XYZ file of C-alpha atoms in Angstrom:
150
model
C 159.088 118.071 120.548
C 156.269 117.612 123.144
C 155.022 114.298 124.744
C 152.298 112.472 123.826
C 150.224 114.067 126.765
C 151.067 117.466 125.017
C 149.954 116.595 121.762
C 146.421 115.423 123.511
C 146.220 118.757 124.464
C 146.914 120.781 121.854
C 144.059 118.565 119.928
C 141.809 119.357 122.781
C 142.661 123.268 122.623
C 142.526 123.024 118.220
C 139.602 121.284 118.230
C 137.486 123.209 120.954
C 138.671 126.604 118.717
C 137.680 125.001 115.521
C 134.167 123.531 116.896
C 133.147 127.122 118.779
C 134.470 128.858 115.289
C 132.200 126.303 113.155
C 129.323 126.867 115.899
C 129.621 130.468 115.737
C 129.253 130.793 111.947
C 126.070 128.110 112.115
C 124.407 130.107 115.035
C 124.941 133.395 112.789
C 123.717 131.694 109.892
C 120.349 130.904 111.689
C 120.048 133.979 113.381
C 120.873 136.172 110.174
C 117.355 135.668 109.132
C 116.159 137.859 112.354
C 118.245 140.280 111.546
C 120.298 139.614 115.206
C 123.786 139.261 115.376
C 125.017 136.881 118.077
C 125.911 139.060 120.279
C 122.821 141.148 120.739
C 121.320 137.476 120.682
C 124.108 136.594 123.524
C 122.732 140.013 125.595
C 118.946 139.775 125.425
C 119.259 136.000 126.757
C 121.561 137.457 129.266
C 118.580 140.175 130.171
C 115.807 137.909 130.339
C 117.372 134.921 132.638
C 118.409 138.582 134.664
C 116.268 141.096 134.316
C 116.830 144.131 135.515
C 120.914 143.504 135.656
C 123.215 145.971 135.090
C 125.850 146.766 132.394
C 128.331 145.608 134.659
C 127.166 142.543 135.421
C 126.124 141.852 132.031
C 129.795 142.769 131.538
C 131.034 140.295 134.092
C 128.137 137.362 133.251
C 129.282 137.508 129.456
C 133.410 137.672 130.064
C 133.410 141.229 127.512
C 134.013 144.658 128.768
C 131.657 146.777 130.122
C 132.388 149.547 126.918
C 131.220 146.535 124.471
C 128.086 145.840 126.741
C 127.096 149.809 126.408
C 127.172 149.806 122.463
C 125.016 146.442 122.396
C 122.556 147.612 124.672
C 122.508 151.215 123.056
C 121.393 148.857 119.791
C 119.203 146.418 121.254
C 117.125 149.797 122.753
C 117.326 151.567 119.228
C 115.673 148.294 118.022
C 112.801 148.695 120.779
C 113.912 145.271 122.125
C 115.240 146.481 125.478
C 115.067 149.502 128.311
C 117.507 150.976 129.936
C 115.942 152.723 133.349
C 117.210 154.063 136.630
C 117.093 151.832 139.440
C 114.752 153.298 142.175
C 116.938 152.898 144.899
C 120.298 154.393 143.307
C 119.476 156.972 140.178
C 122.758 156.425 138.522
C 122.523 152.495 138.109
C 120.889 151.856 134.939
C 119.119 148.531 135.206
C 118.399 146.368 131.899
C 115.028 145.369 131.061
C 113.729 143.183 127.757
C 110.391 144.690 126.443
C 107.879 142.645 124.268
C 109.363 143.068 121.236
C 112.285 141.762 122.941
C 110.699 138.391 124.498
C 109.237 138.118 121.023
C 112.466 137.980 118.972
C 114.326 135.815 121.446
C 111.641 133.763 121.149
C 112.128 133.118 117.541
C 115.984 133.186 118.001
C 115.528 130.596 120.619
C 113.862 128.355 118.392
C 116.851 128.738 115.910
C 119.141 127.937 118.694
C 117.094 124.418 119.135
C 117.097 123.492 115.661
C 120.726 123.842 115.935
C 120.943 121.871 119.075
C 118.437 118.916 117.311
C 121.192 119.041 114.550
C 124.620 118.472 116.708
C 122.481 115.696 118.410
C 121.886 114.503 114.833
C 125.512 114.562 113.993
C 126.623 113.305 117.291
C 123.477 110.729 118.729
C 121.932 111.799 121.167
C 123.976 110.324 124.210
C 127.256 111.410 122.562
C 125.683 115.236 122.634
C 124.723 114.790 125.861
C 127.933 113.266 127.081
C 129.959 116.153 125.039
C 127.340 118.916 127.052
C 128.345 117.185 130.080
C 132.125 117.020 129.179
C 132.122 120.654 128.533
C 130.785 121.649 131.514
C 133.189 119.673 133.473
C 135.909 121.390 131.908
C 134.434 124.476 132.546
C 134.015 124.214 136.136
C 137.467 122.708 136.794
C 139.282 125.500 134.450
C 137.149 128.105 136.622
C 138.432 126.380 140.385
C 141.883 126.172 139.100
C 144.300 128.526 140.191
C 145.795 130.601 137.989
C 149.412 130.061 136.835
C 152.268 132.247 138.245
């Protein structure tokens, strides 16, 4: 039997699964249309806030292995939406690049991603989102500093 402060917790853990599971499905549902799962969504963002990254620190940026980020990327340049090329100053690095097409599609996927945002702000108000947005991040940055258990 756990203390009250455990039971906050475990609420905070079970609901922050259930509401990024629920997301998830709602962020596929509006991308399904572009034919763009969310990860290849997840990786062309990735490439255009960073272009010209690497797999490895696409790999390290995203929190998924550096395998994973070699089959997306071999799928987004199938699709014409990205390049993989050399980097001049070290042949063997490849180096990420979005291409038109890309820009284009995350375009449109972008503008799913806000109609989505406009509706949690409609189920939350718009100070409640913001103060959620803002509660997130806080628990982001203070999991992030915290050491890690022994």
């Amino acid at each position: 039997m756990g203390t009250m402060g455990d039971q906050t917790f475990n609420r905070v853990i079970w609901a922050s699964r259930r509401a990024n599971k629920t997301l998830n499905t709602a962020k596929e549902q509006r991308l399904r249309p572009l034919d763009l799962p969310v990860a290849h969504y997840t990786l062309l963002a990735a490439i255009s806030f960073r272009p010209g990254g690497t797999g490895a620190e696409m790999a390290r940026e995203l929190n998924v292995s550096p395998q994973n980020i070699v089959g997306l990327a071999a799928r987004l340049e199938l699709r014409g939406l990205i390049e993989r090329r050399p980097r001049p100053s070290h042949r063997h690095v490849i180096e990420l690049w979005i291409t038109e097409a890309g820009e284009e599609l995350l375009a449109r996927a972008d503008a799913a991603m806000i109609e989505l945002e406009r509706q949690i702000a409609d189920i939350l108000g718009p100070d409640s989102a913001r103060q959620l947005g803002e509660l997130l991040e806080t628990l982001s940055d203070g999991l992030e500093k915290s050491p890690l258990p022994r």
